[in-house]
């Protein structure tokens, strides 16, 4: 990882935490993201319930903990609460009850104007890629760095690096809609990872892709996980989950119904 | 360094949404053009009214044959009215001064050289505190032997009905003019805001993505605000150009054809240079304001 992430900052709640050299690892915070760099769990859900309106339940009393560096599949049918789970992680939604903690931060207490800084520490990959249509591949990836106020020189160095890592080196001046679905998803992953976030969230990243392409995307996410990044991937791609044999968290009607290590998509019949 | 990025972003978005940008520019252009014709017209009328108002004095003509004692007693009566609060101020204008004044108001002074002697009477020019009470002042002075009753209004000249009418017109113009300018400005902001809303609505997906990668609200907003300023200023410059053409080819020939060549007018309006500066500033401001405010709706996380 780059040396600047070793810079230690006081993790106070104020808008601009004063720079103070402290050796306490629990007090360390990612310079760009607000996420505390510690060895504790990356994600903690404690009795989280999310209601839409008065009677629709998105999540129902879910408690789960994901350690730093883990690879987790979030599985379940449509409407089981996978998307609610993901949207709670980036504070696109707030929990109705319970607490969501990401990187040591209680998101319920995070002020709204701090949300952008939270998101800089979390890479996001979506089923529909969410690329900026008028910009070429290079500019799409560079945007994530411009947002954090990175120096132009650093941007010129990091973007080609991540593009070659994701196998897009020769596509940098293409527009998103000139690329195939698999290539677009690679761009989206490159953008999500260019900041070297400590948490990467993928919501159905292979949902629009054919099986062969899906495997390529999966391998890319796995390699990212091997660098130490926690990956949470929502999917209902049974084959993929069975092949990987990673931790599986299953949701059904908003309830947590299964949480197993080295598991398959469905419970194996005894 | 950030600024150059925001500028590039703004230019990019103008280029990729040419149709909407042109619509915004034309909207600003029309609004500013209307404002640009209205402001000078309003100031012109205002100035004309003020000039007429300052002419609402009472002239008391002094007979050439009046003795010094008679004149002094007339002045005493006026001083008396002054202490009663009816008269604001008064001056004595001698025959010689009256002639000088006429000279300065005429553009062709050679006419005066044809006069055998000075036909103008000396006078007291009285400025009343309230032009509506002219009649009261006149009544109080009437009968004084120094007054030249052969003159207009039997020696005390003031325009009773004109005065009242002019005063009410002046008030009307002042209030309605102000309200009209206000309405125009609000209409312009709404129109431009609406156009910009179109542009932002077309790009709401883009804004959503920017938020997802951790852009702060101001990071997203600045390019839009700069875009608004650019469109506003371009529109304003275009309409200033149109106004200049209108001034040179329509207004100035019209004024030259319709002004009495014998008298010089003191009525004035705003200079074109300052008008242009005001309009361009207004265009930029309205553009920035329109896009900044409109974007709020899309930035609620």
PDB file of N, CA, C and O in Angstrom, chain B residues 114-185:
ATOM      1  N   UNK B 114     -31.089  90.046 -31.033  1.00  0.00           N
ATOM      2  CA  UNK B 114     -32.050  90.849 -31.798  1.00  0.00           C
ATOM      3  C   UNK B 114     -32.890  91.739 -30.896  1.00  0.00           C
ATOM      4  O   UNK B 114     -33.581  92.634 -31.345  1.00  0.00           O
ATOM      5  N   UNK B 115     -32.870  91.455 -29.575  1.00  0.00           N
ATOM      6  CA  UNK B 115     -33.707  92.222 -28.646  1.00  0.00           C
ATOM      7  C   UNK B 115     -33.146  93.634 -28.466  1.00  0.00           C
ATOM      8  O   UNK B 115     -31.942  93.796 -28.261  1.00  0.00           O
ATOM      9  N   UNK B 116     -34.041  94.616 -28.492  1.00  0.00           N
ATOM     10  CA  UNK B 116     -33.566  95.993 -28.284  1.00  0.00           C
ATOM     11  C   UNK B 116     -33.195  96.239 -26.827  1.00  0.00           C
ATOM     12  O   UNK B 116     -32.222  96.926 -26.531  1.00  0.00           O
ATOM     13  N   UNK B 117     -33.995  95.714 -25.898  1.00  0.00           N
ATOM     14  CA  UNK B 117     -33.640  95.833 -24.479  1.00  0.00           C
ATOM     15  C   UNK B 117     -34.092  94.585 -23.750  1.00  0.00           C
ATOM     16  O   UNK B 117     -34.653  93.671 -24.364  1.00  0.00           O
ATOM     17  N   UNK B 118     -33.874  94.511 -22.453  1.00  0.00           N
ATOM     18  CA  UNK B 118     -34.210  93.317 -21.683  1.00  0.00           C
ATOM     19  C   UNK B 118     -35.695  93.328 -21.319  1.00  0.00           C
ATOM     20  O   UNK B 118     -36.113  94.126 -20.481  1.00  0.00           O
ATOM     21  N   UNK B 119     -36.506  92.446 -21.912  1.00  0.00           N
ATOM     22  CA  UNK B 119     -37.947  92.463 -21.651  1.00  0.00           C
ATOM     23  C   UNK B 119     -38.327  91.663 -20.404  1.00  0.00           C
ATOM     24  O   UNK B 119     -39.485  91.639 -20.015  1.00  0.00           O
ATOM     25  N   UNK B 120     -37.368  90.994 -19.811  1.00  0.00           N
ATOM     26  CA  UNK B 120     -37.704  90.074 -18.710  1.00  0.00           C
ATOM     27  C   UNK B 120     -37.815  90.834 -17.398  1.00  0.00           C
ATOM     28  O   UNK B 120     -37.009  91.705 -17.104  1.00  0.00           O
ATOM     29  N   UNK B 121     -38.826  90.457 -16.586  1.00  0.00           N
ATOM     30  CA  UNK B 121     -38.983  91.116 -15.297  1.00  0.00           C
ATOM     31  C   UNK B 121     -38.081  90.465 -14.252  1.00  0.00           C
ATOM     32  O   UNK B 121     -37.647  89.327 -14.414  1.00  0.00           O
ATOM     33  N   UNK B 122     -37.794  91.232 -13.180  1.00  0.00           N
ATOM     34  CA  UNK B 122     -37.159  90.606 -12.015  1.00  0.00           C
ATOM     35  C   UNK B 122     -38.221  89.770 -11.312  1.00  0.00           C
ATOM     36  O   UNK B 122     -39.413  89.969 -11.521  1.00  0.00           O
ATOM     37  N   UNK B 123     -37.777  88.777 -10.503  1.00  0.00           N
ATOM     38  CA  UNK B 123     -38.794  87.945  -9.847  1.00  0.00           C
ATOM     39  C   UNK B 123     -38.248  87.319  -8.573  1.00  0.00           C
ATOM     40  O   UNK B 123     -37.042  87.269  -8.363  1.00  0.00           O
ATOM     41  N   UNK B 124     -39.184  86.924  -7.727  1.00  0.00           N
ATOM     42  CA  UNK B 124     -38.839  86.040  -6.621  1.00  0.00           C
ATOM     43  C   UNK B 124     -39.215  84.616  -7.054  1.00  0.00           C
ATOM     44  O   UNK B 124     -40.369  84.377  -7.396  1.00  0.00           O
ATOM     45  N   UNK B 125     -38.246  83.733  -7.053  1.00  0.00           N
ATOM     46  CA  UNK B 125     -38.577  82.334  -7.360  1.00  0.00           C
ATOM     47  C   UNK B 125     -38.714  81.587  -6.044  1.00  0.00           C
ATOM     48  O   UNK B 125     -37.746  81.427  -5.309  1.00  0.00           O
ATOM     49  N   UNK B 126     -39.935  81.142  -5.773  1.00  0.00           N
ATOM     50  CA  UNK B 126     -40.217  80.494  -4.488  1.00  0.00           C
ATOM     51  C   UNK B 126     -40.355  78.997  -4.689  1.00  0.00           C
ATOM     52  O   UNK B 126     -41.110  78.542  -5.555  1.00  0.00           O
ATOM     53  N   UNK B 127     -39.592  78.243  -3.900  1.00  0.00           N
ATOM     54  CA  UNK B 127     -39.778  76.787  -3.923  1.00  0.00           C
ATOM     55  C   UNK B 127     -40.589  76.412  -2.694  1.00  0.00           C
ATOM     56  O   UNK B 127     -40.138  76.644  -1.562  1.00  0.00           O
ATOM     57  N   UNK B 128     -41.795  75.888  -2.908  1.00  0.00           N
ATOM     58  CA  UNK B 128     -42.653  75.566  -1.757  1.00  0.00           C
ATOM     59  C   UNK B 128     -42.198  74.269  -1.084  1.00  0.00           C
ATOM     60  O   UNK B 128     -41.582  73.427  -1.707  1.00  0.00           O
ATOM     61  N   UNK B 129     -42.537  74.149   0.183  1.00  0.00           N
ATOM     62  CA  UNK B 129     -42.269  72.898   0.877  1.00  0.00           C
ATOM     63  C   UNK B 129     -43.111  71.780   0.295  1.00  0.00           C
ATOM     64  O   UNK B 129     -42.641  70.666   0.114  1.00  0.00           O
ATOM     65  N   UNK B 130     -44.357  72.099   0.011  1.00  0.00           N
ATOM     66  CA  UNK B 130     -45.265  71.113  -0.556  1.00  0.00           C
ATOM     67  C   UNK B 130     -45.948  71.742  -1.749  1.00  0.00           C
ATOM     68  O   UNK B 130     -46.763  72.658  -1.588  1.00  0.00           O
ATOM     69  N   UNK B 131     -45.612  71.282  -2.962  1.00  0.00           N
ATOM     70  CA  UNK B 131     -46.170  71.924  -4.167  1.00  0.00           C
ATOM     71  C   UNK B 131     -47.692  71.960  -4.158  1.00  0.00           C
ATOM     72  O   UNK B 131     -48.291  72.791  -4.823  1.00  0.00           O
ATOM     73  N   UNK B 132     -48.330  71.077  -3.367  1.00  0.00           N
ATOM     74  CA  UNK B 132     -49.785  71.055  -3.340  1.00  0.00           C
ATOM     75  C   UNK B 132     -50.362  72.310  -2.684  1.00  0.00           C
ATOM     76  O   UNK B 132     -51.546  72.602  -2.828  1.00  0.00           O
ATOM     77  N   UNK B 133     -49.536  73.061  -1.947  1.00  0.00           N
ATOM     78  CA  UNK B 133     -50.051  74.246  -1.240  1.00  0.00           C
ATOM     79  C   UNK B 133     -49.702  75.547  -1.954  1.00  0.00           C
ATOM     80  O   UNK B 133     -49.714  76.624  -1.356  1.00  0.00           O
ATOM     81  N   UNK B 134     -49.377  75.428  -3.252  1.00  0.00           N
ATOM     82  CA  UNK B 134     -49.038  76.607  -4.052  1.00  0.00           C
ATOM     83  C   UNK B 134     -50.114  77.700  -3.963  1.00  0.00           C
ATOM     84  O   UNK B 134     -49.802  78.883  -3.830  1.00  0.00           O
ATOM     85  N   UNK B 135     -51.371  77.259  -4.017  1.00  0.00           N
ATOM     86  CA  UNK B 135     -52.481  78.230  -4.062  1.00  0.00           C
ATOM     87  C   UNK B 135     -52.508  79.073  -2.795  1.00  0.00           C
ATOM     88  O   UNK B 135     -52.728  80.301  -2.846  1.00  0.00           O
ATOM     89  N   UNK B 136     -52.254  78.459  -1.666  1.00  0.00           N
ATOM     90  CA  UNK B 136     -52.252  79.150  -0.380  1.00  0.00           C
ATOM     91  C   UNK B 136     -51.185  80.247  -0.352  1.00  0.00           C
ATOM     92  O   UNK B 136     -51.419  81.368   0.093  1.00  0.00           O
ATOM     93  N   UNK B 137     -49.998  79.885  -0.874  1.00  0.00           N
ATOM     94  CA  UNK B 137     -48.893  80.848  -0.908  1.00  0.00           C
ATOM     95  C   UNK B 137     -49.245  82.021  -1.813  1.00  0.00           C
ATOM     96  O   UNK B 137     -49.067  83.191  -1.463  1.00  0.00           O
ATOM     97  N   UNK B 138     -49.787  81.672  -2.980  1.00  0.00           N
ATOM     98  CA  UNK B 138     -50.153  82.718  -3.939  1.00  0.00           C
ATOM     99  C   UNK B 138     -51.164  83.684  -3.322  1.00  0.00           C
ATOM    100  O   UNK B 138     -51.022  84.913  -3.431  1.00  0.00           O
ATOM    101  N   UNK B 139     -52.167  83.136  -2.627  1.00  0.00           N
ATOM    102  CA  UNK B 139     -53.214  83.960  -2.030  1.00  0.00           C
ATOM    103  C   UNK B 139     -52.630  84.908  -0.980  1.00  0.00           C
ATOM    104  O   UNK B 139     -53.051  86.071  -0.873  1.00  0.00           O
ATOM    105  N   UNK B 140     -51.654  84.438  -0.248  1.00  0.00           N
ATOM    106  CA  UNK B 140     -51.070  85.256   0.813  1.00  0.00           C
ATOM    107  C   UNK B 140     -50.276  86.432   0.259  1.00  0.00           C
ATOM    108  O   UNK B 140     -50.141  87.468   0.920  1.00  0.00           O
ATOM    109  N   UNK B 141     -49.747  86.267  -0.961  1.00  0.00           N
ATOM    110  CA  UNK B 141     -48.909  87.334  -1.513  1.00  0.00           C
ATOM    111  C   UNK B 141     -49.675  88.319  -2.386  1.00  0.00           C
ATOM    112  O   UNK B 141     -49.236  89.434  -2.633  1.00  0.00           O
ATOM    113  N   UNK B 142     -50.798  87.889  -2.863  1.00  0.00           N
ATOM    114  CA  UNK B 142     -51.560  88.718  -3.794  1.00  0.00           C
ATOM    115  C   UNK B 142     -51.907  90.077  -3.182  1.00  0.00           C
ATOM    116  O   UNK B 142     -52.131  90.178  -1.973  1.00  0.00           O
ATOM    117  N   UNK B 143     -51.926  91.109  -4.030  1.00  0.00           N
ATOM    118  CA  UNK B 143     -52.285  92.430  -3.558  1.00  0.00           C
ATOM    119  C   UNK B 143     -51.070  93.280  -3.196  1.00  0.00           C
ATOM    120  O   UNK B 143     -51.171  94.489  -2.991  1.00  0.00           O
ATOM    121  N   UNK B 144     -49.911  92.667  -3.104  1.00  0.00           N
ATOM    122  CA  UNK B 144     -48.714  93.449  -2.819  1.00  0.00           C
ATOM    123  C   UNK B 144     -48.404  94.356  -4.014  1.00  0.00           C
ATOM    124  O   UNK B 144     -48.377  93.896  -5.152  1.00  0.00           O
ATOM    125  N   UNK B 145     -48.196  95.649  -3.767  1.00  0.00           N
ATOM    126  CA  UNK B 145     -48.033  96.598  -4.886  1.00  0.00           C
ATOM    127  C   UNK B 145     -46.784  96.349  -5.740  1.00  0.00           C
ATOM    128  O   UNK B 145     -46.719  96.826  -6.880  1.00  0.00           O
ATOM    129  N   UNK B 146     -45.787  95.582  -5.226  1.00  0.00           N
ATOM    130  CA  UNK B 146     -44.572  95.357  -6.017  1.00  0.00           C
ATOM    131  C   UNK B 146     -44.802  94.391  -7.163  1.00  0.00           C
ATOM    132  O   UNK B 146     -44.003  94.296  -8.080  1.00  0.00           O
ATOM    133  N   UNK B 147     -45.907  93.650  -7.093  1.00  0.00           N
ATOM    134  CA  UNK B 147     -46.133  92.604  -8.083  1.00  0.00           C
ATOM    135  C   UNK B 147     -46.613  93.187  -9.401  1.00  0.00           C
ATOM    136  O   UNK B 147     -47.482  94.051  -9.431  1.00  0.00           O
ATOM    137  N   UNK B 148     -46.009  92.691 -10.473  1.00  0.00           N
ATOM    138  CA  UNK B 148     -46.373  93.149 -11.807  1.00  0.00           C
ATOM    139  C   UNK B 148     -47.596  92.373 -12.280  1.00  0.00           C
ATOM    140  O   UNK B 148     -47.478  91.259 -12.786  1.00  0.00           O
ATOM    141  N   UNK B 149     -48.788  92.951 -12.105  1.00  0.00           N
ATOM    142  CA  UNK B 149     -50.022  92.217 -12.398  1.00  0.00           C
ATOM    143  C   UNK B 149     -50.275  92.059 -13.877  1.00  0.00           C
ATOM    144  O   UNK B 149     -51.217  91.371 -14.283  1.00  0.00           O
ATOM    145  N   UNK B 150     -49.446  92.695 -14.714  1.00  0.00           N
ATOM    146  CA  UNK B 150     -49.663  92.502 -16.148  1.00  0.00           C
ATOM    147  C   UNK B 150     -49.112  91.164 -16.626  1.00  0.00           C
ATOM    148  O   UNK B 150     -49.378  90.732 -17.746  1.00  0.00           O
ATOM    149  N   UNK B 151     -48.305  90.534 -15.755  1.00  0.00           N
ATOM    150  CA  UNK B 151     -47.686  89.273 -16.163  1.00  0.00           C
ATOM    151  C   UNK B 151     -48.661  88.108 -16.032  1.00  0.00           C
ATOM    152  O   UNK B 151     -49.742  88.241 -15.452  1.00  0.00           O
ATOM    153  N   UNK B 152     -48.216  87.008 -16.542  1.00  0.00           N
ATOM    154  CA  UNK B 152     -48.987  85.762 -16.506  1.00  0.00           C
ATOM    155  C   UNK B 152     -49.473  85.465 -15.082  1.00  0.00           C
ATOM    156  O   UNK B 152     -48.752  85.636 -14.111  1.00  0.00           O
ATOM    157  N   UNK B 153     -50.726  85.059 -14.944  1.00  0.00           N
ATOM    158  CA  UNK B 153     -51.278  84.713 -13.635  1.00  0.00           C
ATOM    159  C   UNK B 153     -51.349  85.923 -12.722  1.00  0.00           C
ATOM    160  O   UNK B 153     -51.190  85.785 -11.521  1.00  0.00           O
ATOM    161  N   UNK B 154     -51.546  87.059 -13.311  1.00  0.00           N
ATOM    162  CA  UNK B 154     -51.581  88.317 -12.574  1.00  0.00           C
ATOM    163  C   UNK B 154     -50.347  88.485 -11.702  1.00  0.00           C
ATOM    164  O   UNK B 154     -50.407  88.902 -10.552  1.00  0.00           O
ATOM    165  N   UNK B 155     -49.218  88.109 -12.246  1.00  0.00           N
ATOM    166  CA  UNK B 155     -47.946  88.354 -11.566  1.00  0.00           C
ATOM    167  C   UNK B 155     -47.488  87.225 -10.667  1.00  0.00           C
ATOM    168  O   UNK B 155     -46.345  87.207 -10.226  1.00  0.00           O
ATOM    169  N   UNK B 156     -48.366  86.273 -10.364  1.00  0.00           N
ATOM    170  CA  UNK B 156     -47.920  85.118  -9.572  1.00  0.00           C
ATOM    171  C   UNK B 156     -48.186  83.867 -10.385  1.00  0.00           C
ATOM    172  O   UNK B 156     -49.338  83.495 -10.608  1.00  0.00           O
ATOM    173  N   UNK B 157     -47.111  83.278 -10.839  1.00  0.00           N
ATOM    174  CA  UNK B 157     -47.272  82.179 -11.788  1.00  0.00           C
ATOM    175  C   UNK B 157     -46.973  80.822 -11.158  1.00  0.00           C
ATOM    176  O   UNK B 157     -45.891  80.577 -10.649  1.00  0.00           O
ATOM    177  N   UNK B 158     -47.967  79.964 -11.199  1.00  0.00           N
ATOM    178  CA  UNK B 158     -47.742  78.563 -10.820  1.00  0.00           C
ATOM    179  C   UNK B 158     -48.803  77.747 -11.524  1.00  0.00           C
ATOM    180  O   UNK B 158     -49.849  78.265 -11.883  1.00  0.00           O
ATOM    181  N   UNK B 159     -48.542  76.474 -11.713  1.00  0.00           N
ATOM    182  CA  UNK B 159     -49.468  75.643 -12.460  1.00  0.00           C
ATOM    183  C   UNK B 159     -50.212  74.723 -11.498  1.00  0.00           C
ATOM    184  O   UNK B 159     -49.697  73.698 -11.069  1.00  0.00           O
ATOM    185  N   UNK B 160     -51.411  75.128 -11.150  1.00  0.00           N
ATOM    186  CA  UNK B 160     -52.144  74.426 -10.095  1.00  0.00           C
ATOM    187  C   UNK B 160     -52.477  72.984 -10.461  1.00  0.00           C
ATOM    188  O   UNK B 160     -52.057  72.045  -9.786  1.00  0.00           O
ATOM    189  N   UNK B 161     -53.200  72.801 -11.571  1.00  0.00           N
ATOM    190  CA  UNK B 161     -53.635  71.438 -11.901  1.00  0.00           C
ATOM    191  C   UNK B 161     -52.469  70.574 -12.359  1.00  0.00           C
ATOM    192  O   UNK B 161     -52.350  69.419 -11.975  1.00  0.00           O
ATOM    193  N   UNK B 162     -51.578  71.175 -13.148  1.00  0.00           N
ATOM    194  CA  UNK B 162     -50.417  70.415 -13.622  1.00  0.00           C
ATOM    195  C   UNK B 162     -49.624  69.881 -12.439  1.00  0.00           C
ATOM    196  O   UNK B 162     -49.185  68.737 -12.430  1.00  0.00           O
ATOM    197  N   UNK B 163     -49.470  70.750 -11.445  1.00  0.00           N
ATOM    198  CA  UNK B 163     -48.703  70.358 -10.276  1.00  0.00           C
ATOM    199  C   UNK B 163     -49.249  69.085  -9.657  1.00  0.00           C
ATOM    200  O   UNK B 163     -48.538  68.110  -9.479  1.00  0.00           O
ATOM    201  N   UNK B 164     -50.539  69.102  -9.387  1.00  0.00           N
ATOM    202  CA  UNK B 164     -51.126  67.939  -8.710  1.00  0.00           C
ATOM    203  C   UNK B 164     -51.027  66.681  -9.552  1.00  0.00           C
ATOM    204  O   UNK B 164     -50.699  65.609  -9.063  1.00  0.00           O
ATOM    205  N   UNK B 165     -51.307  66.855 -10.842  1.00  0.00           N
ATOM    206  CA  UNK B 165     -51.286  65.686 -11.710  1.00  0.00           C
ATOM    207  C   UNK B 165     -49.878  65.119 -11.789  1.00  0.00           C
ATOM    208  O   UNK B 165     -49.652  63.923 -11.670  1.00  0.00           O
ATOM    209  N   UNK B 166     -48.923  66.010 -11.956  1.00  0.00           N
ATOM    210  CA  UNK B 166     -47.543  65.558 -12.096  1.00  0.00           C
ATOM    211  C   UNK B 166     -47.074  64.814 -10.856  1.00  0.00           C
ATOM    212  O   UNK B 166     -46.409  63.788 -10.943  1.00  0.00           O
ATOM    213  N   UNK B 167     -47.493  65.322  -9.699  1.00  0.00           N
ATOM    214  CA  UNK B 167     -47.060  64.680  -8.453  1.00  0.00           C
ATOM    215  C   UNK B 167     -47.588  63.255  -8.352  1.00  0.00           C
ATOM    216  O   UNK B 167     -46.865  62.348  -7.970  1.00  0.00           O
ATOM    217  N   UNK B 168     -48.860  63.055  -8.734  1.00  0.00           N
ATOM    218  CA  UNK B 168     -49.407  61.706  -8.613  1.00  0.00           C
ATOM    219  C   UNK B 168     -48.783  60.777  -9.648  1.00  0.00           C
ATOM    220  O   UNK B 168     -48.506  59.610  -9.367  1.00  0.00           O
ATOM    221  N   UNK B 169     -48.515  61.336 -10.853  1.00  0.00           N
ATOM    222  CA  UNK B 169     -47.859  60.516 -11.877  1.00  0.00           C
ATOM    223  C   UNK B 169     -46.471  60.087 -11.411  1.00  0.00           C
ATOM    224  O   UNK B 169     -46.062  58.934 -11.567  1.00  0.00           O
ATOM    225  N   UNK B 170     -45.757  61.019 -10.788  1.00  0.00           N
ATOM    226  CA  UNK B 170     -44.408  60.723 -10.334  1.00  0.00           C
ATOM    227  C   UNK B 170     -44.421  59.567  -9.342  1.00  0.00           C
ATOM    228  O   UNK B 170     -43.618  58.636  -9.439  1.00  0.00           O
ATOM    229  N   UNK B 171     -45.350  59.629  -8.407  1.00  0.00           N
ATOM    230  CA  UNK B 171     -45.455  58.562  -7.421  1.00  0.00           C
ATOM    231  C   UNK B 171     -45.766  57.232  -8.085  1.00  0.00           C
ATOM    232  O   UNK B 171     -45.165  56.201  -7.795  1.00  0.00           O
ATOM    233  N   UNK B 172     -46.730  57.272  -8.996  1.00  0.00           N
ATOM    234  CA  UNK B 172     -47.156  56.058  -9.690  1.00  0.00           C
ATOM    235  C   UNK B 172     -45.970  55.413 -10.418  1.00  0.00           C
ATOM    236  O   UNK B 172     -45.727  54.218 -10.294  1.00  0.00           O
ATOM    237  N   UNK B 173     -45.226  56.253 -11.145  1.00  0.00           N
ATOM    238  CA  UNK B 173     -44.099  55.723 -11.913  1.00  0.00           C
ATOM    239  C   UNK B 173     -43.061  55.115 -10.992  1.00  0.00           C
ATOM    240  O   UNK B 173     -42.529  54.030 -11.246  1.00  0.00           O
ATOM    241  N   UNK B 174     -42.807  55.795  -9.885  1.00  0.00           N
ATOM    242  CA  UNK B 174     -41.810  55.298  -8.960  1.00  0.00           C
ATOM    243  C   UNK B 174     -42.171  53.904  -8.444  1.00  0.00           C
ATOM    244  O   UNK B 174     -41.359  52.992  -8.471  1.00  0.00           O
ATOM    245  N   UNK B 175     -43.402  53.756  -7.989  1.00  0.00           N
ATOM    246  CA  UNK B 175     -43.793  52.484  -7.380  1.00  0.00           C
ATOM    247  C   UNK B 175     -43.919  51.367  -8.406  1.00  0.00           C
ATOM    248  O   UNK B 175     -43.350  50.297  -8.252  1.00  0.00           O
ATOM    249  N   UNK B 176     -44.677  51.637  -9.487  1.00  0.00           N
ATOM    250  CA  UNK B 176     -44.875  50.565 -10.466  1.00  0.00           C
ATOM    251  C   UNK B 176     -43.554  50.170 -11.128  1.00  0.00           C
ATOM    252  O   UNK B 176     -43.309  49.001 -11.385  1.00  0.00           O
ATOM    253  N   UNK B 177     -42.689  51.168 -11.356  1.00  0.00           N
ATOM    254  CA  UNK B 177     -41.401  50.861 -11.974  1.00  0.00           C
ATOM    255  C   UNK B 177     -40.598  49.911 -11.110  1.00  0.00           C
ATOM    256  O   UNK B 177     -40.061  48.908 -11.583  1.00  0.00           O
ATOM    257  N   UNK B 178     -40.587  50.183  -9.822  1.00  0.00           N
ATOM    258  CA  UNK B 178     -39.836  49.344  -8.896  1.00  0.00           C
ATOM    259  C   UNK B 178     -40.399  47.924  -8.883  1.00  0.00           C
ATOM    260  O   UNK B 178     -39.676  46.937  -8.983  1.00  0.00           O
ATOM    261  N   UNK B 179     -41.731  47.835  -8.796  1.00  0.00           N
ATOM    262  CA  UNK B 179     -42.380  46.525  -8.761  1.00  0.00           C
ATOM    263  C   UNK B 179     -42.097  45.758 -10.054  1.00  0.00           C
ATOM    264  O   UNK B 179     -41.773  44.567 -10.029  1.00  0.00           O
ATOM    265  N   UNK B 180     -42.167  46.464 -11.192  1.00  0.00           N
ATOM    266  CA  UNK B 180     -41.930  45.810 -12.484  1.00  0.00           C
ATOM    267  C   UNK B 180     -40.516  45.244 -12.569  1.00  0.00           C
ATOM    268  O   UNK B 180     -40.319  44.116 -13.008  1.00  0.00           O
ATOM    269  N   UNK B 181     -39.547  46.024 -12.132  1.00  0.00           N
ATOM    270  CA  UNK B 181     -38.151  45.540 -12.175  1.00  0.00           C
ATOM    271  C   UNK B 181     -38.005  44.302 -11.316  1.00  0.00           C
ATOM    272  O   UNK B 181     -37.367  43.313 -11.693  1.00  0.00           O
ATOM    273  N   UNK B 182     -38.653  44.330 -10.152  1.00  0.00           N
ATOM    274  CA  UNK B 182     -38.589  43.193  -9.239  1.00  0.00           C
ATOM    275  C   UNK B 182     -39.187  41.951  -9.892  1.00  0.00           C
ATOM    276  O   UNK B 182     -38.608  40.869  -9.887  1.00  0.00           O
ATOM    277  N   UNK B 183     -40.375  42.121 -10.491  1.00  0.00           N
ATOM    278  CA  UNK B 183     -41.052  40.988 -11.131  1.00  0.00           C
ATOM    279  C   UNK B 183     -40.184  40.426 -12.256  1.00  0.00           C
ATOM    280  O   UNK B 183     -40.015  39.220 -12.393  1.00  0.00           O
ATOM    281  N   UNK B 184     -39.599  41.329 -13.041  1.00  0.00           N
ATOM    282  CA  UNK B 184     -38.736  40.899 -14.145  1.00  0.00           C
ATOM    283  C   UNK B 184     -37.571  40.057 -13.649  1.00  0.00           C
ATOM    284  O   UNK B 184     -37.251  39.016 -14.209  1.00  0.00           O
ATOM    285  N   UNK B 185     -36.945  40.528 -12.571  1.00  0.00           N
ATOM    286  CA  UNK B 185     -35.789  39.806 -12.034  1.00  0.00           C
ATOM    287  C   UNK B 185     -36.196  38.419 -11.555  1.00  0.00           C
ATOM    288  O   UNK B 185     -35.532  37.429 -11.847  1.00  0.00           O
TER     289      UNK B 185
END
